Amino acid sequence: MSHTLGNLPQGAEPITIGPDGKPQVPAIPAVGYIEGDGTGPDIWRATKLILEAAVAKAYGDQRRIAWVELLAGEKALEQTGQYLPQKTIEDIAALKVSIKGPLTTPVGGGFRSLNVTLRQVLDLYACIRPVRHIPGAPSPVKRPEAVDMVIYRENTEDVYAGLEWRAGSPEAKRLIDFLASELGAVVDPQAGVGIKPMSARCTKRLVAMAIDYALARGRQSVTLVHKGNIMKFTEGAFRDWGYELAAEKYAGRVVREGQEEPGKLVIKDRIADAMFQQVLLRPDEYDVLAMPNLNGDYLSDALAAQVGGLGMAPGANVGDECAMFEATHGTAPKYAGQDKVNPGSLVLSGAMMLEHMGWVEAADLIPAALGRAVQDGMVTYDLARQISGATELSCSGFAQAVVERL
């Protein structure tokens, strides 16, 4: 996607992608941001404060981020008449790195998810969700400290492809008739219908990114999570293609479960419903998880619940050409403008962004400082009501507490 950026902030330069596929980041990179809807502006202000303080702490005046606002969601509708202007899509692609707050998506009718649209249009094929307990954060499980997993969720296919038709519509009737007449598949004529596409190409590039991450960071295993015992030619194919990719591209560096060798990454697989039990009962046996879109959505939220909830769960959508880091929760419109909600998800996503940029020294400061604030009981309302003796802070107050602990 070719696109020339407009005027950048003074002194800023664009990030580029090097021959190795990694971002080449200048001292003052232009980085895009989308405030988001509902509580988005509140958590963005808190996140910006912490990111800038961490960069200053790590590098002094040698590096800084030049922020470029991108319009999407309700703010974009007000200013442009569109929820997702084409210019925003083009700017995200050109900037290479951006961060966004939550965007509104209605249930049922209305416009399609902006989050899903961005992932598909920009080919951000990997949703990456690291899940690790922050000491002091409340948890419903006995051993939250045993949870240390990174989910790689395929972002562009599966039922999230948006190939579905309303019950009783002419399109649904035509598809149901075709299934019956051409393939002998009987479907209730009044059903809504959808198609679940899954391909070797998209599966293999997702699994390759997961394996690359595991190898680079000394992780012990990558687990393919699927429902292939029932959906044999989609979910089952995901499993088979994942094993094929591991054998083709990583021969000598990976082994299958049951063939363990010192120093080699173990590739294994689990049925999705069984995996929900495994992450509760035996979380320390799993490192990196690779899975199709819907499974990844469910399981990443379930894992987040074990370590403090979505308010503390970071996430990124990454492709070969650009990456977008985001809050993993919704817009919480009833709290909009109240400076109340927990900004932890977007803050930790910002730390992931800094790591992606190669600014590791600044990135590492943030989870540690946030953890110290939680351990000191200096938290927002959602955590304060679960931590005995905690001091309830506003969203901006929590940001300040984190900055003080950098």
Short mmCIF file of C-alpha atoms in Angstrom, two decimals:
data_model
loop_
_atom_site.label_atom_id
_atom_site.label_comp_id
_atom_site.label_asym_id
_atom_site.label_seq_id
_atom_site.Cartn_x
_atom_site.Cartn_y
_atom_site.Cartn_z
CA MET A 1 0.00 0.00 0.00
CA SER A 2 1.82 3.15 -1.20
CA HIS A 3 0.98 6.38 0.60
CA THR A 4 2.84 9.59 1.35
CA LEU A 5 2.44 10.98 4.85
CA GLY A 6 1.48 14.59 5.26
CA ASN A 7 3.39 17.04 7.45
CA LEU A 8 4.95 15.23 10.39
CA PRO A 9 5.65 16.88 13.76
CA GLN A 10 8.83 18.96 13.81
CA GLY A 11 11.95 16.82 13.83
CA ALA A 12 10.05 13.57 13.38
CA GLU A 13 10.98 10.89 10.87
CA PRO A 14 8.94 7.88 9.74
CA ILE A 15 9.72 4.36 10.86
CA THR A 16 10.71 2.03 8.03
CA ILE A 17 10.92 -1.74 7.71
CA GLY A 18 14.41 -3.14 7.16
CA PRO A 19 15.48 -6.07 4.97
CA ASP A 20 15.22 -8.35 8.02
CA GLY A 21 11.54 -7.41 8.44
CA LYS A 22 12.22 -5.45 11.63
CA PRO A 23 11.34 -1.78 12.17
CA GLN A 24 14.12 0.74 11.65
CA VAL A 25 13.42 3.45 14.22
CA PRO A 26 14.93 6.96 14.18
CA ALA A 27 15.65 8.96 17.35
CA ILE A 28 12.37 10.87 16.94
CA PRO A 29 9.94 8.46 15.27
CA ALA A 30 6.46 9.46 14.13
CA VAL A 31 4.03 7.07 15.83
CA GLY A 32 0.29 7.04 15.20
CA TYR A 33 -2.39 7.02 17.88
CA ILE A 34 -6.17 6.61 17.93
CA GLU A 35 -7.75 7.87 21.15
CA GLY A 36 -10.68 5.48 20.93
CA ASP A 37 -14.30 5.82 21.99
CA GLY A 38 -15.92 5.92 25.44
CA THR A 39 -13.13 5.80 28.01
CA GLY A 40 -10.51 5.79 25.24
CA PRO A 41 -9.44 9.44 25.68
CA ASP A 42 -8.98 8.94 29.44
CA ILE A 43 -6.80 5.84 29.13
CA TRP A 44 -4.88 7.32 26.20
CA ARG A 45 -3.86 10.40 28.21
CA ALA A 46 -2.68 8.16 31.05
CA THR A 47 -0.79 5.89 28.66
CA LYS A 48 0.89 8.76 26.82
CA LEU A 49 2.13 10.18 30.12
CA ILE A 50 3.70 6.87 31.13
CA LEU A 51 5.23 6.10 27.72
CA GLU A 52 6.85 9.50 27.47
CA ALA A 53 8.16 9.29 31.03
CA ALA A 54 9.64 5.82 30.41
CA VAL A 55 11.38 6.96 27.23
CA ALA A 56 12.80 10.01 29.02
CA LYS A 57 13.93 7.88 31.95
CA ALA A 58 15.69 5.38 29.67
CA TYR A 59 17.22 7.74 27.10
CA GLY A 60 17.13 11.30 28.45
CA ASP A 61 16.80 13.76 25.58
CA GLN A 62 18.35 11.38 23.05
CA ARG A 63 15.03 9.87 22.00
CA ARG A 64 11.38 10.85 22.05
CA ILE A 65 8.14 9.93 20.27
CA ALA A 66 6.38 12.38 17.95
CA TRP A 67 2.70 11.50 18.12
CA VAL A 68 0.47 11.66 15.05
CA GLU A 69 -3.29 11.54 15.71
CA LEU A 70 -5.32 9.20 13.49
CA LEU A 71 -9.12 9.42 13.33
CA ALA A 72 -11.37 6.39 13.80
CA GLY A 73 -14.64 5.66 15.55
CA GLU A 74 -17.02 8.29 16.87
CA LYS A 75 -14.49 11.14 16.69
CA ALA A 76 -13.86 10.33 13.02
CA LEU A 77 -17.60 10.25 12.35
CA GLU A 78 -18.02 13.71 13.85
CA GLN A 79 -15.14 15.22 11.87
CA THR A 80 -15.30 13.33 8.56
CA GLY A 81 -18.69 11.62 8.37
CA GLN A 82 -16.99 8.20 8.36
CA TYR A 83 -16.15 5.78 11.16
CA LEU A 84 -12.95 4.70 9.44
CA PRO A 85 -11.65 7.16 6.83
CA GLN A 86 -9.44 5.76 4.07
CA LYS A 87 -6.75 8.27 5.06
CA THR A 88 -6.52 6.68 8.49
CA ILE A 89 -5.93 3.25 6.98
CA GLU A 90 -3.27 4.64 4.66
CA ASP A 91 -1.56 6.57 7.47
CA ILE A 92 -1.42 3.50 9.73
CA ALA A 93 0.25 1.56 6.92
CA ALA A 94 2.72 4.36 6.21
CA LEU A 95 3.62 5.06 9.85
CA LYS A 96 4.37 1.33 10.46
CA VAL A 97 3.71 1.58 14.24
CA SER A 98 0.59 2.86 15.98
CA ILE A 99 -1.43 2.46 19.17
CA LYS A 100 -5.18 2.68 19.68
CA GLY A 101 -7.79 2.84 22.38
CA PRO A 102 -11.02 0.80 22.23
CA LEU A 103 -13.48 1.47 19.40
CA THR A 104 -17.26 1.00 19.55
CA THR A 105 -18.77 -2.06 17.84
CA PRO A 106 -22.53 -2.68 18.09
CA VAL A 107 -23.88 -6.17 18.76
CA GLY A 108 -26.15 -7.53 16.03
CA GLY A 109 -26.94 -4.85 13.44
CA GLY A 110 -25.05 -1.69 12.64
CA PHE A 111 -21.59 -1.26 11.20
CA ARG A 112 -18.99 -3.99 11.15
CA SER A 113 -16.27 -4.07 13.81
CA LEU A 114 -13.66 -1.40 13.12
CA ASN A 115 -11.10 -3.51 14.96
CA VAL A 116 -11.67 -6.49 12.67
CA THR A 117 -11.71 -4.25 9.60
CA LEU A 118 -8.34 -2.72 10.49
CA ARG A 119 -6.80 -6.15 11.02
CA GLN A 120 -8.04 -7.46 7.69
CA VAL A 121 -7.48 -4.41 5.49
CA LEU A 122 -3.93 -3.92 6.83
CA ASP A 123 -3.25 -7.69 6.93
CA LEU A 124 -2.34 -7.55 10.63
CA TYR A 125 -2.54 -11.31 10.70
CA ALA A 126 -1.22 -12.01 14.19
CA CYS A 127 -3.04 -10.91 17.33
CA ILE A 128 -0.42 -11.23 20.07
CA ARG A 129 -1.56 -11.35 23.68
CA PRO A 130 1.05 -11.93 26.41
CA VAL A 131 -0.57 -13.04 29.67
CA ARG A 132 1.43 -12.87 32.86
CA HIS A 133 0.42 -12.20 36.45
CA ILE A 134 1.43 -8.92 38.04
CA PRO A 135 2.19 -9.60 41.72
CA GLY A 136 -0.49 -8.07 43.91
CA ALA A 137 -3.18 -8.06 41.23
CA PRO A 138 -6.33 -9.92 42.37
CA SER A 139 -7.03 -13.27 40.79
CA PRO A 140 -9.76 -15.94 41.07
CA VAL A 141 -7.21 -18.79 40.82
CA LYS A 142 -4.86 -20.16 43.46
CA ARG A 143 -1.63 -19.92 41.45
CA PRO A 144 -1.84 -16.94 39.08
CA GLU A 145 1.94 -16.67 39.16
CA ALA A 146 2.09 -19.94 37.17
CA VAL A 147 0.47 -18.21 34.18
CA ASP A 148 3.09 -16.93 31.74
CA MET A 149 1.85 -17.52 28.20
CA VAL A 150 1.86 -15.65 24.91
CA ILE A 151 -1.08 -16.20 22.56
CA TYR A 152 -0.67 -15.91 18.80
CA ARG A 153 -4.16 -15.71 17.34
CA GLU A 154 -4.73 -15.80 13.57
CA ASN A 155 -6.47 -12.53 12.81
CA THR A 156 -7.81 -12.63 9.25
CA GLU A 157 -9.73 -15.88 8.69
CA ASP A 158 -12.11 -18.22 10.53
CA VAL A 159 -15.65 -17.03 11.30
CA TYR A 160 -14.28 -13.50 11.77
CA ALA A 161 -13.88 -13.21 7.99
CA GLY A 162 -17.41 -11.77 8.03
CA LEU A 163 -18.82 -14.14 5.42
CA GLU A 164 -22.34 -14.53 6.79
CA TRP A 165 -25.89 -13.86 5.69
CA ARG A 166 -29.00 -13.03 7.67
CA ALA A 167 -31.68 -15.71 8.19
CA GLY A 168 -34.37 -15.45 5.52
CA SER A 169 -32.33 -13.20 3.24
CA PRO A 170 -32.12 -13.97 -0.50
CA GLU A 171 -28.37 -14.57 -0.12
CA ALA A 172 -28.86 -17.09 2.68
CA LYS A 173 -31.56 -18.88 0.69
CA ARG A 174 -29.30 -19.12 -2.39
CA LEU A 175 -26.44 -20.55 -0.35
CA ILE A 176 -28.69 -23.03 1.45
CA ASP A 177 -30.17 -24.14 -1.87
CA PHE A 178 -26.70 -24.55 -3.35
CA LEU A 179 -25.53 -26.63 -0.39
CA ALA A 180 -28.54 -28.91 -0.77
CA SER A 181 -28.53 -29.27 -4.57
CA GLU A 182 -24.78 -29.40 -5.22
CA LEU A 183 -23.26 -30.85 -2.04
CA GLY A 184 -26.09 -32.77 -0.44
CA ALA A 185 -25.85 -30.77 2.79
CA VAL A 186 -29.18 -30.18 4.51
CA VAL A 187 -29.53 -26.82 6.30
CA ASP A 188 -32.69 -25.40 7.86
CA PRO A 189 -34.05 -23.07 5.16
CA GLN A 190 -34.71 -20.38 7.78
CA ALA A 191 -31.16 -20.46 9.19
CA GLY A 192 -28.63 -17.69 9.09
CA VAL A 193 -25.48 -19.04 7.45
CA GLY A 194 -21.77 -18.28 7.58
CA ILE A 195 -18.57 -19.59 6.03
CA LYS A 196 -15.44 -20.45 8.00
CA PRO A 197 -12.40 -20.11 5.68
CA MET A 198 -8.97 -21.31 6.84
CA SER A 199 -5.92 -21.60 4.59
CA ALA A 200 -2.45 -23.09 4.71
CA ARG A 201 -0.89 -19.73 3.84
CA CYS A 202 -2.45 -17.82 6.71
CA THR A 203 -1.98 -20.65 9.19
CA LYS A 204 1.68 -21.14 8.38
CA ARG A 205 2.68 -17.50 8.59
CA LEU A 206 0.96 -17.22 11.98
CA VAL A 207 2.63 -20.36 13.33
CA ALA A 208 6.00 -19.20 11.95
CA MET A 209 5.70 -15.92 13.87
CA ALA A 210 4.87 -17.84 17.05
CA ILE A 211 7.82 -20.21 16.61
CA ASP A 212 10.19 -17.33 15.81
CA TYR A 213 9.12 -15.60 19.01
CA ALA A 214 9.57 -18.77 21.08
CA LEU A 215 13.02 -19.49 19.66
CA ALA A 216 14.21 -15.90 20.09
CA ARG A 217 13.17 -15.78 23.74
CA GLY A 218 14.16 -19.26 24.87
CA ARG A 219 10.62 -20.48 25.41
CA GLN A 220 10.11 -24.21 25.83
CA SER A 221 7.08 -25.01 23.67
CA VAL A 222 4.55 -23.85 21.08
CA THR A 223 1.09 -25.42 21.37
CA LEU A 224 -1.35 -25.52 18.45
CA VAL A 225 -4.86 -25.12 19.90
CA HIS A 226 -7.71 -26.32 17.67
CA LYS A 227 -11.05 -28.12 17.48
CA GLY A 228 -9.89 -30.52 14.79
CA ASN A 229 -11.69 -33.51 16.24
CA ILE A 230 -14.96 -31.95 15.00
CA MET A 231 -14.03 -29.45 12.27
CA LYS A 232 -11.50 -31.67 10.53
CA PHE A 233 -10.90 -29.66 7.35
CA THR A 234 -10.58 -26.24 8.99
CA GLU A 235 -9.43 -26.58 12.60
CA GLY A 236 -7.89 -29.99 11.93
CA ALA A 237 -6.10 -28.54 8.91
CA PHE A 238 -4.77 -25.71 11.12
CA ARG A 239 -3.11 -28.34 13.29
CA ASP A 240 -1.70 -30.28 10.33
CA TRP A 241 -0.42 -27.17 8.57
CA GLY A 242 1.21 -26.01 11.79
CA TYR A 243 3.14 -29.24 12.12
CA GLU A 244 4.04 -29.11 8.42
CA LEU A 245 5.43 -25.59 8.78
CA ALA A 246 7.48 -26.57 11.82
CA ALA A 247 9.03 -29.52 9.96
CA GLU A 248 9.63 -27.57 6.73
CA LYS A 249 11.11 -24.36 8.13
CA TYR A 250 12.60 -25.30 11.49
CA ALA A 251 14.06 -28.76 10.96
CA GLY A 252 16.73 -29.46 13.55
CA ARG A 253 15.48 -26.76 15.91
CA VAL A 254 12.08 -28.15 16.88
CA VAL A 255 10.70 -31.55 17.91
CA ARG A 256 7.25 -32.96 18.48
CA GLU A 257 5.94 -33.67 21.94
CA GLY A 258 7.22 -37.06 23.10
CA GLN A 259 10.50 -36.63 21.19
CA GLU A 260 12.00 -33.97 23.47
CA GLU A 261 15.69 -33.14 23.11
CA PRO A 262 17.73 -30.65 25.15
CA GLY A 263 17.80 -27.21 23.58
CA LYS A 264 15.03 -27.88 21.08
CA LEU A 265 11.61 -26.24 21.01
CA VAL A 266 8.69 -28.63 21.52
CA ILE A 267 5.71 -28.37 19.13
CA LYS A 268 2.50 -29.89 20.48
CA ASP A 269 -1.24 -29.54 20.07
CA ARG A 270 -4.34 -29.56 22.24
CA ILE A 271 -8.08 -29.70 21.59
CA ALA A 272 -9.55 -26.26 22.36
CA ASP A 273 -12.06 -27.30 25.04
CA ALA A 274 -9.44 -29.40 26.83
CA MET A 275 -7.08 -26.44 26.69
CA PHE A 276 -9.46 -24.37 28.77
CA GLN A 277 -8.97 -26.93 31.55
CA GLN A 278 -5.23 -27.09 30.99
CA VAL A 279 -4.68 -23.36 31.47
CA LEU A 280 -6.50 -23.60 34.80
CA LEU A 281 -5.03 -26.83 36.10
CA ARG A 282 -1.55 -27.01 34.51
CA PRO A 283 -0.64 -23.53 33.29
CA ASP A 284 3.09 -23.94 33.87
CA GLU A 285 3.23 -26.60 31.11
CA TYR A 286 2.45 -24.05 28.39
CA ASP A 287 4.50 -21.22 26.92
CA VAL A 288 3.40 -19.97 23.51
CA LEU A 289 -0.03 -20.82 22.08
CA ALA A 290 -0.93 -20.56 18.37
CA MET A 291 -4.55 -20.85 17.36
CA PRO A 292 -7.31 -19.86 14.94
CA ASN A 293 -9.23 -16.64 15.35
CA LEU A 294 -12.26 -17.61 17.46
CA ASN A 295 -10.36 -19.95 19.78
CA GLY A 296 -7.80 -17.22 20.32
CA ASP A 297 -10.45 -14.68 21.20
CA TYR A 298 -12.01 -16.90 23.83
CA LEU A 299 -8.82 -18.25 25.34
CA SER A 300 -6.96 -14.95 25.56
CA ASP A 301 -9.82 -13.43 27.56
CA ALA A 302 -10.08 -16.51 29.77
CA LEU A 303 -6.37 -16.33 30.51
CA ALA A 304 -6.58 -12.61 31.20
CA ALA A 305 -9.23 -13.34 33.85
CA GLN A 306 -6.69 -15.50 35.69
CA VAL A 307 -4.20 -12.66 36.10
CA GLY A 308 -6.34 -9.61 36.90
CA GLY A 309 -8.81 -9.17 34.04
CA LEU A 310 -8.84 -7.38 30.70
CA GLY A 311 -7.96 -4.13 32.42
CA MET A 312 -4.42 -5.51 32.77
CA ALA A 313 -4.19 -7.44 29.48
CA PRO A 314 -2.08 -5.99 26.65
CA GLY A 315 -2.39 -6.85 22.99
CA ALA A 316 -0.99 -6.16 19.53
CA ASN A 317 -2.01 -6.77 15.93
CA VAL A 318 1.08 -7.38 13.84
CA GLY A 319 1.71 -7.99 10.16
CA ASP A 320 4.76 -8.00 7.94
CA GLU A 321 4.49 -4.28 7.12
CA CYS A 322 3.00 -2.60 10.16
CA ALA A 323 1.86 -3.15 13.75
CA MET A 324 -0.96 -1.73 15.87
CA PHE A 325 -0.99 -2.00 19.65
CA GLU A 326 -4.32 -1.73 21.44
CA ALA A 327 -6.41 -1.91 24.58
CA THR A 328 -7.97 -5.38 24.67
CA HIS A 329 -11.19 -4.32 26.44
CA GLY A 330 -14.27 -2.41 25.32
CA THR A 331 -15.15 1.27 25.46
CA ALA A 332 -17.07 1.24 28.79
CA PRO A 333 -19.15 4.25 27.69
CA LYS A 334 -20.87 4.70 31.06
CA TYR A 335 -17.49 5.76 32.49
CA ALA A 336 -16.53 8.01 29.57
CA GLY A 337 -14.94 11.28 30.68
CA GLN A 338 -14.93 10.32 34.36
CA ASP A 339 -11.14 9.74 34.63
CA LYS A 340 -12.00 6.51 36.42
CA VAL A 341 -11.07 3.33 34.57
CA ASN A 342 -7.91 1.26 34.67
CA PRO A 343 -5.51 2.21 31.85
CA GLY A 344 -3.33 -0.87 32.46
CA SER A 345 -4.23 -2.70 29.26
CA LEU A 346 -3.25 0.19 26.99
CA VAL A 347 -0.20 1.03 29.13
CA LEU A 348 1.14 -2.53 28.85
CA SER A 349 0.31 -2.56 25.14
CA GLY A 350 2.41 0.58 24.89
CA ALA A 351 5.28 -1.28 26.54
CA MET A 352 4.87 -3.99 23.88
CA MET A 353 5.04 -1.23 21.26
CA LEU A 354 8.31 0.10 22.65
CA GLU A 355 9.75 -3.43 22.63
CA HIS A 356 8.63 -3.87 19.02
CA MET A 357 10.46 -0.62 18.18
CA GLY A 358 13.63 -1.98 19.78
CA TRP A 359 13.43 0.46 22.70
CA VAL A 360 13.72 -2.37 25.17
CA GLU A 361 15.22 -0.34 28.01
CA ALA A 362 12.14 1.90 28.13
CA ALA A 363 9.76 -1.00 27.56
CA ASP A 364 11.13 -2.96 30.52
CA LEU A 365 10.60 -0.05 32.91
CA ILE A 366 6.84 0.02 32.48
CA PRO A 367 5.60 -3.41 33.68
CA ALA A 368 7.97 -3.17 36.66
CA ALA A 369 6.70 0.27 37.67
CA LEU A 370 3.08 -0.70 37.12
CA GLY A 371 3.63 -3.79 39.25
CA ARG A 372 5.10 -1.70 42.06
CA ALA A 373 2.06 0.57 42.01
CA VAL A 374 -0.23 -2.47 42.29
CA GLN A 375 1.83 -3.98 45.10
CA ASP A 376 1.70 -0.67 46.94
CA GLY A 377 -2.10 -0.72 46.65
CA MET A 378 -2.19 2.41 44.51
CA VAL A 379 -4.82 1.32 41.99
CA THR A 380 -8.00 2.24 40.14
CA TYR A 381 -11.47 1.31 41.39
CA ASP A 382 -11.66 -2.09 39.67
CA LEU A 383 -8.64 -3.35 41.59
CA ALA A 384 -9.18 -1.31 44.76
CA ARG A 385 -12.45 -3.07 45.53
CA GLN A 386 -10.61 -6.41 45.44
CA ILE A 387 -7.45 -5.44 47.36
CA SER A 388 -7.72 -4.97 51.10
CA GLY A 389 -6.35 -1.61 52.25
CA ALA A 390 -5.85 -0.28 48.72
CA THR A 391 -5.98 3.40 47.86
CA GLU A 392 -8.43 4.07 45.04
CA LEU A 393 -6.96 6.36 42.40
CA SER A 394 -8.37 7.98 39.30
CA CYS A 395 -7.13 6.91 35.88
CA SER A 396 -4.75 9.87 35.73
CA GLY A 397 -3.78 9.38 39.37
CA PHE A 398 -2.80 5.79 38.67
CA ALA A 399 -0.69 6.97 35.72
CA GLN A 400 1.10 9.40 37.98
CA ALA A 401 1.70 6.64 40.55
CA VAL A 402 3.29 4.49 37.84
CA VAL A 403 5.49 7.38 36.63
CA GLU A 404 6.70 7.95 40.18
CA ARG A 405 7.82 4.30 40.32
CA LEU A 406 9.68 4.17 37.02
#
